[in-house]
Coordinates of C-alpha atoms and ligand atoms in Angstrom, one line a residue:
X1 CA 219.6 206.5 148.6
X2 CA 218.3 209.9 149.1
X3 CA 221.2 212.4 148.5
X4 CA 222.5 214.4 151.7
X5 CA 224.6 217.5 151.1
X6 CA 227.5 217.2 153.6
X7 CA 227.7 220.4 155.8
X8 CA 229.6 223.1 154.7
X9 CA 230.8 223.5 158.4
X10 CA 232.1 221.5 161.4
X11 CA 230.7 221.7 165.0
X12 CA 232.4 223.7 167.5
X13 CA 229.8 223.9 170.4
X14 CA 227.0 221.7 171.1
X15 CA 223.7 222.0 173.0
X16 CA 222.2 218.9 174.6
X17 CA 218.5 217.8 173.7
X18 CA 216.6 215.0 175.1
X19 CA 213.8 213.0 174.8
X20 CA 211.1 212.8 177.6
X21 CA 208.6 209.9 177.4
X22 CA 205.4 209.8 175.6
X23 CA 203.2 209.9 178.7
X24 CA 204.9 213.0 179.7
X25 CA 204.5 214.3 176.5
X26 CA 200.8 213.8 176.6
X27 CA 200.2 215.2 179.8
X28 CA 202.3 218.5 178.9
X29 CA 200.5 219.1 175.8
X30 CA 196.9 218.6 177.6
X31 CA 198.3 221.2 180.1
X32 CA 199.2 223.5 177.3
X33 CA 195.6 223.3 175.7
X34 CA 196.9 221.3 173.1
X35 CA 198.7 224.3 171.7
X36 CA 202.6 223.5 170.9
X37 CA 203.2 227.2 171.3
X38 CA 202.6 226.5 175.2
X39 CA 205.2 223.9 175.5
X40 CA 208.6 224.2 176.9
X41 CA 211.5 224.1 174.8
X42 CA 213.2 221.7 177.1
X43 CA 210.4 219.3 176.7
X44 CA 210.9 219.0 172.7
X45 CA 213.3 216.7 171.2
X46 CA 213.5 218.4 167.8
X47 CA 212.4 221.8 167.2
X48 CA 210.9 222.7 163.8
X49 CA 208.5 225.3 165.3
X50 CA 210.4 228.1 163.2
X51 CA 213.6 228.9 161.2
X52 CA 213.4 232.3 162.8
X53 CA 216.1 233.2 165.2
X54 CA 216.7 229.6 165.9
X55 CA 219.7 229.2 164.0
X56 CA 223.4 228.6 165.0
X57 CA 225.5 231.8 164.6
X58 CA 229.1 231.2 163.4
X59 CA 232.3 231.7 165.3
X60 CA 232.9 234.9 163.1
X61 CA 229.6 236.2 164.4
X62 CA 230.4 235.2 167.9
X63 CA 233.8 237.0 167.6
X64 CA 232.1 240.1 166.1
X65 CA 229.9 240.3 169.2
X66 CA 233.2 240.8 171.4
X67 CA 234.0 243.8 169.1
X68 CA 230.9 245.7 169.3
X69 CA 230.5 249.2 169.9
X70 CA 227.7 249.9 172.5
X71 CA 227.5 253.5 172.0
X72 CA 224.1 255.0 172.1
X73 CA 224.6 257.2 169.0
X74 CA 226.8 256.7 166.0
X75 CA 228.3 253.3 167.1
X76 CA 230.9 251.6 164.8
X77 CA 228.6 248.4 164.6
X78 CA 225.9 250.7 163.2
X79 CA 228.2 251.6 160.5
X80 CA 229.3 248.2 159.6
X81 CA 225.8 247.0 159.3
X82 CA 224.9 250.3 157.2
X83 CA 227.8 249.2 155.0
X84 CA 226.3 245.7 154.5
X85 CA 222.9 246.8 154.0
X86 CA 223.8 249.6 151.5
X87 CA 225.9 247.1 149.3
X88 CA 223.2 244.0 149.3
X89 CA 220.0 246.2 149.4
X90 CA 221.1 249.2 147.7
X91 CA 218.3 251.7 149.2
X92 CA 219.2 254.9 150.4
X93 CA 218.1 254.6 153.9
X94 CA 217.4 252.0 156.6
X95 CA 216.6 252.0 160.3
X96 CA 217.5 249.2 162.5
X97 CA 214.4 247.3 164.4
X98 CA 214.3 244.6 166.9
X99 CA 213.0 242.1 164.4
X100 CA 210.9 242.0 161.0
X101 CA 207.4 242.9 162.5
X102 CA 208.6 246.2 164.1
X103 CA 209.7 247.2 160.6
X104 CA 206.2 246.2 159.3
X105 CA 204.6 248.2 162.3
X106 CA 206.5 251.3 161.4
X107 CA 205.9 251.1 157.8
X108 CA 202.1 250.3 158.3
X109 CA 201.8 253.2 160.9
X110 CA 203.6 255.5 158.4
X111 CA 201.5 254.5 155.3
X112 CA 198.2 252.9 156.0
X113 CA 194.9 254.6 156.8
X114 CA 191.6 252.8 157.6
X115 CA 190.0 251.4 154.4
X116 CA 193.2 251.1 152.5
X117 CA 194.2 247.8 150.9
X118 CA 197.6 246.2 150.5
X119 CA 198.2 243.8 147.8
X120 CA 201.0 241.1 147.9
X121 CA 201.6 237.6 146.4
X122 CA 200.9 236.3 150.3
X123 CA 201.2 238.3 153.2
X124 CA 202.9 236.6 156.2
X125 CA 200.6 236.5 159.4
X126 CA 202.5 239.3 161.2
X127 CA 202.1 241.6 158.1
X128 CA 198.5 240.6 157.7
X129 CA 197.9 241.6 161.6
X130 CA 200.1 244.9 161.2
X131 CA 197.9 245.8 158.2
X132 CA 194.7 245.0 159.8
X133 CA 195.7 246.7 163.1
X134 CA 195.7 249.9 160.9
X135 CA 191.9 249.0 159.6
X136 CA 193.7 248.2 156.6
X137 CA 193.2 245.2 154.3
X138 CA 195.8 242.9 153.1
X139 CA 195.2 241.2 149.8
X140 CA 196.7 237.9 148.7
X141 CA 197.1 237.7 144.8
X142 CA 199.2 234.6 144.5
X143 CA 199.1 232.7 141.0
X144 CA 196.6 230.1 140.9
X145 CA 199.3 227.2 140.8
X146 CA 200.1 228.0 144.6
X147 CA 196.9 226.6 145.8
X148 CA 197.8 223.0 144.3
X149 CA 200.4 221.3 146.4
X150 CA 201.2 218.9 143.6
X151 CA 201.9 221.5 141.0
X152 CA 205.6 221.8 140.4
X153 CA 205.9 225.4 139.1
X154 CA 209.3 226.4 139.5
X155 CA 208.3 229.7 140.9
X156 CA 205.1 229.0 142.8
X157 CA 205.6 232.1 145.1
X158 CA 204.9 234.6 142.2
X159 CA 202.4 237.4 142.2
X160 CA 199.6 237.0 139.8
X161 CA 200.2 240.4 137.5
X162 CA 196.9 240.1 135.7
X163 CA 195.1 239.8 139.1
X164 CA 197.1 242.8 140.5
X165 CA 196.0 245.0 137.5
X166 CA 192.5 244.2 138.2
X167 CA 192.7 244.7 141.8
X168 CA 194.2 248.1 141.2
X169 CA 191.5 249.0 138.6
X170 CA 188.6 247.8 141.2
X171 CA 190.0 249.4 144.4
X172 CA 191.4 252.4 143.0
X173 CA 195.3 253.7 143.3
X174 CA 194.2 256.1 145.9
X175 CA 193.3 253.4 148.3
X176 CA 196.5 251.7 147.7
X177 CA 199.3 253.2 149.7
X178 CA 201.9 250.6 149.2
X179 CA 202.1 247.2 147.4
X180 CA 204.3 244.3 148.5
X181 CA 206.1 240.8 147.5
X182 CA 207.0 238.3 149.9
X183 CA 210.3 236.5 149.1
X184 CA 210.3 233.7 149.6
X185 CA 206.6 233.1 149.7
X186 CA 206.6 231.6 153.2
X187 CA 202.6 231.3 153.9
X188 CA 202.2 229.0 150.8
X189 CA 205.2 226.8 151.2
X190 CA 208.6 229.0 151.1
X191 CA 208.1 229.1 147.3
X192 CA 210.4 231.4 145.4
X193 CA 209.5 234.5 143.4
X194 CA 211.4 234.7 139.8
X195 CA 213.0 238.0 139.0
X196 CA 210.7 238.0 135.9
X197 CA 207.8 238.3 138.2
X198 CA 209.4 240.9 140.5
X199 CA 210.1 242.9 137.3
X200 CA 206.6 242.5 136.1
X201 CA 205.1 243.5 139.4
X202 CA 207.4 246.6 140.0
X203 CA 206.5 247.8 136.4
X204 CA 203.0 247.7 137.5
X205 CA 203.2 249.4 140.8
X206 CA 205.8 251.9 139.3
X207 CA 203.1 252.8 136.6
X208 CA 200.6 253.6 139.2
X209 CA 203.0 255.4 141.3
X210 CA 202.4 252.8 144.3
X211 CA 205.7 252.3 146.6
X212 CA 206.9 248.8 146.3
X213 CA 208.1 247.0 149.4
X214 CA 209.7 243.7 149.4
X215 CA 209.1 241.4 152.4
X216 CA 212.8 240.3 152.2
X217 CA 213.1 238.0 155.3
X218 CA 214.4 234.9 153.0
X219 CA 215.7 236.8 149.9
X220 CA 219.0 234.9 149.7
X221 CA 217.1 231.7 149.7
X222 CA 215.2 233.3 147.0
X223 CA 218.1 234.3 144.9
X224 CA 219.6 230.8 145.2
X225 CA 216.3 229.4 143.6
X226 CA 216.6 232.0 140.9
X227 CA 220.1 231.2 139.8
X228 CA 219.1 227.4 140.1
X229 CA 215.8 227.6 138.0
X230 CA 215.7 231.1 136.0
X231 CA 217.3 231.2 132.8
X232 CA 219.8 233.7 132.3
X233 CA 220.9 233.8 136.1
X234 CA 223.2 230.5 136.3
X235 CA 226.4 232.5 136.1
X236 CA 225.5 235.3 138.5
X237 CA 226.5 235.4 142.0
X238 CA 223.8 235.4 144.7
X239 CA 224.8 238.9 145.8
X240 CA 224.2 240.2 142.1
X241 CA 220.8 238.5 142.0
X242 CA 219.9 239.9 145.4
X243 CA 220.8 243.2 144.2
X244 CA 218.9 243.0 141.1
X245 CA 215.6 242.1 142.9
X246 CA 216.0 245.0 145.3
X247 CA 216.9 247.6 142.7
X248 CA 213.2 246.7 141.6
X249 CA 211.8 248.0 144.8
X250 CA 211.4 251.3 146.8
X251 CA 212.4 249.6 150.0
X252 CA 212.1 246.4 152.1
X253 CA 211.0 245.1 155.7
X254 CA 213.8 242.5 156.8
X255 CA 213.7 239.9 159.7
X256 CA 217.3 239.4 160.4
X257 CA 216.2 236.2 162.3
X258 CA 216.0 234.3 158.8
X259 CA 218.6 235.2 156.1
X260 CA 220.8 237.4 158.3
X261 CA 221.4 234.4 160.4
X262 CA 221.0 236.1 163.8
X263 CA 218.9 235.4 166.7
X264 CA 217.4 238.8 166.9
X265 CA 217.3 242.0 164.7
X266 CA 215.6 243.2 161.7
X267 CA 215.5 246.5 159.8
X268 CA 213.6 248.7 157.3
X269 CA 214.9 250.1 154.1
X270 CA 213.6 252.7 151.9
X271 CA 214.8 255.1 149.2
X272 CA 212.3 258.1 150.1
X273 CA 213.9 260.5 152.3
X274 CA 210.9 262.1 153.8
X275 CA 209.7 258.4 154.8
X276 CA 212.8 257.8 156.5
X277 CA 212.8 261.0 158.5
X278 CA 209.3 259.9 159.8
X279 CA 210.4 256.1 160.4
X280 CA 213.3 257.8 162.4
X281 CA 210.7 259.7 164.6
X282 CA 208.4 256.5 165.0
X283 CA 211.9 254.4 165.9
X284 CA 212.7 256.8 168.5
X285 CA 209.2 256.6 170.2
X286 CA 209.3 252.9 170.0
X287 CA 212.4 251.0 169.3
X288 CA 215.3 253.6 169.9
X289 CA 217.7 256.1 168.6
X290 CA 218.1 255.5 164.9
X291 CA 221.6 254.0 165.0
X292 CA 220.6 251.2 167.1
X293 CA 216.9 250.8 166.7
X294 CA 215.7 247.9 169.3
X295 CA 219.0 246.4 169.4
X296 CA 222.3 246.2 171.0
X297 CA 225.6 247.0 169.1
X298 CA 226.5 243.2 169.4
X299 CA 223.3 242.6 167.8
X300 CA 224.0 244.9 164.9
X301 CA 227.5 243.3 164.5
X302 CA 226.1 240.0 164.6
X303 CA 223.8 240.9 161.5
X304 CA 226.3 242.7 159.8
X305 CA 228.3 239.5 159.5
X306 CA 225.5 237.2 159.1
X307 CA 224.1 238.9 156.1
X308 CA 227.1 238.3 154.1
X309 CA 227.3 234.4 155.4
X310 CA 223.6 233.9 154.5
X311 CA 224.6 234.9 150.9
X312 CA 227.4 232.4 150.4
X313 CA 226.6 229.8 147.8
X314 CA 228.1 226.6 149.4
X315 CA 225.9 227.4 152.4
X316 CA 222.8 228.1 150.4
X317 CA 223.4 224.8 148.4
X318 CA 223.4 222.7 151.6
X319 CA 220.4 224.6 153.1
X320 CA 218.2 224.0 150.4
X321 CA 219.6 220.5 149.9
X322 CA 218.7 219.6 153.5
X323 CA 215.4 220.7 153.2
X324 CA 215.0 218.6 149.9
X325 CA 216.4 215.8 151.7
X326 CA 213.5 215.8 154.3
X327 CA 211.1 216.3 151.7
X328 CA 212.2 213.4 149.5
X329 CA 212.4 211.3 152.5
X330 CA 208.5 212.2 153.4
X331 CA 207.4 211.6 150.0
X332 CA 209.0 208.1 150.0
X333 CA 207.3 207.4 153.3
X334 CA 204.0 208.6 151.5
X335 CA 203.3 211.7 153.3
X336 CA 201.9 214.2 151.2
X337 CA 203.9 217.6 151.1
X338 CA 203.7 220.9 149.2
X339 CA 205.8 220.1 146.0
X340 CA 208.4 221.1 145.0
X341 CA 209.9 221.8 148.6
X342 CA 210.7 225.4 149.5
X343 CA 214.0 227.0 150.8
X344 CA 213.4 227.0 154.6
X345 CA 210.9 224.2 155.4
X346 CA 208.8 221.4 154.3
X347 CA 205.1 221.9 154.6
X348 CA 202.8 218.8 155.0
X349 CA 199.8 219.0 153.4
X350 CA 197.5 218.1 156.4
X351 CA 194.4 218.2 154.5
X352 CA 195.6 215.3 152.1
X353 CA 197.2 213.5 155.0
X354 CA 194.0 213.6 157.4
X355 CA 191.1 213.8 154.8
X356 CA 188.5 212.8 157.1
X357 CA 189.1 215.8 159.4
X358 CA 187.2 218.9 158.0
X359 CA 188.7 222.4 157.9
X360 CA 186.7 223.7 160.7
X361 CA 188.1 220.9 162.7
X362 CA 191.9 221.8 162.0
X363 CA 193.6 218.9 160.6
X364 CA 196.9 220.8 160.8
X365 CA 196.5 221.5 164.4
X366 CA 195.5 217.5 164.9
X367 CA 198.9 216.7 162.9
X368 CA 200.9 219.1 165.0
X369 CA 199.7 217.5 168.2
X370 CA 200.6 214.0 166.9
X371 CA 204.0 215.1 165.8
X372 CA 204.7 216.0 169.4
X373 CA 203.1 213.0 171.0
X374 CA 204.6 210.5 168.4
X375 CA 208.4 211.8 168.5
X376 CA 208.7 215.0 170.8
X377 CA 209.0 217.1 167.3
X378 CA 207.5 220.4 167.1
X379 CA 206.0 221.7 163.7
X380 CA 203.7 224.5 163.3
X381 CA 200.1 224.7 161.9
X382 CA 199.8 227.0 158.9
X383 CA 196.1 226.7 157.9
X384 CA 192.8 227.6 159.2
X385 CA 194.0 228.1 162.9
X386 CA 196.6 230.6 161.8
X387 CA 194.8 232.2 158.8
X388 CA 191.0 231.7 158.5
X389 CA 188.9 234.7 159.5
X390 CA 185.5 236.0 159.6
X391 CA 185.2 239.2 157.4
X392 CA 183.9 241.9 160.0
X393 CA 181.8 243.7 157.2
X394 CA 180.1 240.6 155.7
X395 CA 180.2 238.0 158.3
X396 CA 181.8 235.7 155.4
X397 CA 184.2 233.0 156.8
X398 CA 187.5 232.9 154.6
X399 CA 189.9 230.1 154.4
X400 CA 193.5 229.9 153.6
X401 CA 194.6 228.0 150.5
X402 CA 195.8 224.9 152.2
X403 CA 195.8 223.4 155.6
X404 CA 199.3 222.8 156.1
X405 CA 202.0 221.9 159.1
X406 CA 205.4 223.2 158.4
X407 CA 208.6 221.6 159.4
X408 CA 210.9 224.7 159.2
X409 CA 214.6 223.8 159.5
X410 CA 216.8 226.3 161.7
X411 CA 219.8 227.3 160.0
X412 CA 223.3 225.1 160.6
X413 CA 221.6 223.2 163.6
X414 CA 220.3 219.8 162.8
X415 CA 222.2 216.9 161.2
X416 CA 221.0 214.1 158.7
X417 CA 220.1 211.7 161.5
X418 CA 217.7 214.5 163.1
X419 CA 215.9 214.6 159.7
X420 CA 215.8 210.7 159.5
X421 CA 214.2 210.5 162.9
X422 CA 211.6 213.2 161.7
X423 CA 211.0 211.0 158.5
X424 CA 210.5 207.8 160.6
X425 CA 208.2 209.6 163.2
X426 CA 205.9 210.7 160.3
X427 CA 205.9 207.4 158.7
X428 CA 204.7 205.8 161.9
X429 CA 201.8 208.5 162.4
X430 CA 200.9 207.7 158.9
X431 CA 200.3 204.0 160.0
X432 CA 197.6 205.1 162.3
X433 CA 196.3 208.1 160.6
X434 CA 192.7 207.2 160.5
X435 CA 192.5 207.0 164.1
X436 CA 193.4 210.8 164.4
X437 CA 190.8 213.2 165.2
X438 CA 190.0 216.9 165.1
X439 CA 190.0 219.7 167.5
X440 CA 187.6 222.8 168.4
X441 CA 189.1 226.0 169.5
X442 CA 188.2 226.8 173.2
X443 CA 189.7 230.0 173.4
X444 CA 191.2 232.6 170.9
X445 CA 192.3 236.2 170.8
X446 CA 191.1 238.7 168.1
X447 CA 194.6 238.9 166.4
X448 CA 197.3 236.1 165.7
X449 CA 195.2 233.7 167.5
X450 CA 197.3 230.5 167.0
X451 CA 200.0 231.8 169.3
X452 CA 197.8 231.8 172.4
X453 CA 194.8 229.8 171.4
X454 CA 193.6 226.9 173.5
X455 CA 192.0 223.5 172.1
X456 CA 189.8 220.7 172.9
X457 CA 190.1 217.3 171.3
X458 CA 186.9 216.2 169.5
Ligands
LIG501 N1 207.8 238.2 156.9 C1 207.7 236.8 156.7 C2 207.6 236.1 155.4 C3 208.1 236.0 158.1 O1 208.3 234.5 157.6 C4 208.3 236.6 159.4 C5 208.5 235.7 160.4 C6 208.2 237.8 159.4 C7 207.8 238.8 158.4 C8 208.3 238.6 160.7 O2 209.2 238.6 161.3 O3 209.4 237.3 163.1 O4 211.3 238.8 162.8 O5 209.1 239.7 163.4 N2 208.4 234.4 160.3 C9 208.6 233.5 161.4 C10 208.1 232.1 161.1 C11 207.9 233.9 162.7 O6 208.2 231.3 161.9 O7 208.0 232.1 159.9 P1 210.0 238.6 162.7

């Protein structure tokens, strides 16, 4: 029997979900141009599209909402959030934003000029798009092990320090206005980054005078993996580990919709006072006054409470355990996944699952369609639909490392029986996998095409 970690909470409020018929699912999917982003959530049984903003808030968070201060300037709720961020992140300044990509947008606007290049282990798609929107170049320097879904490296999210040195020599420091690292590394499987690696990367950035920003969305899950896997950290608290990570950096972009356990919210932190001043100016222009960013006072309250709940070790142990349970079940059913499983999601290796579908015919897209048709489950393609692009200068086509379908687990939402249902559904799809065919793109916008693209089955 696979071990399932009993939930460290009990359920106080429920939300009904229902399963519509297979015929209905087929016709709705066709109407949505075979893009699962085009479906109504009501027509989905188990929604594993994302763990972002989809989790359940706690009774304490809901209670905090009622105590919020909605003042335009200097609200009590802002200071409560400032205290939590100051404590955990430790950077001198921050601005609240409506979500992570707004923080990325402000940072990109302030630092990136056309022709600049921004290194990371792997940028997430919104970060990539924000860099490209400034005519900058996002550069991914993950360790080679990241490209092998069967490699059990404990910190597969790491940035390759040697590649980073070579990259800086080749491109030149003057063209690199900032360097990043994403924890955990979402795009390649929710894989953790070790503190040793962050220390190395930080030293390189510091040596060259390059400001170092952490994409911190899932920093608490990352800290939990460090505690489990990195020697010397077994007896530290998750908070201490997180603080040690952030102390290596000059700032962070944060989507509160992940490890801050809220449905909306984010922030940008930094040590540089001048940058903070400029960020406030940008904020006023687009998001709102510096003490609320793009949020209501109640959102700031919920995030202040959520930041602490996200660091709770009993919660993190259940969270990572639930993801591990789903991963183990899929492996037992013969479904190839990225191993070891990450912190927030299981990533199915669609290329190995559907070897007869070429990359240009989108095996991940084909599998995400089948998941919905077979079980009313929504997962998301993280492969060539999301990440392949043609270099505007050379005309050369670039592919991502892998063709994946991500089953992201919303926080504190689904139970063991839901996970079993997902495993059974995929086992049924596996039985008829040879008959599944690829797709062609009928329409796509220039940036972030996966959200609104339309497809036709081949
Ligand atoms: N960075 C990472 C690593 C992310 O995973 C995300 C969002 C963002 C930045 C942007 O944050 O959505 O608040 O603007 N990831 C979601 C996902 C959308 O499904 O993985 P946001």
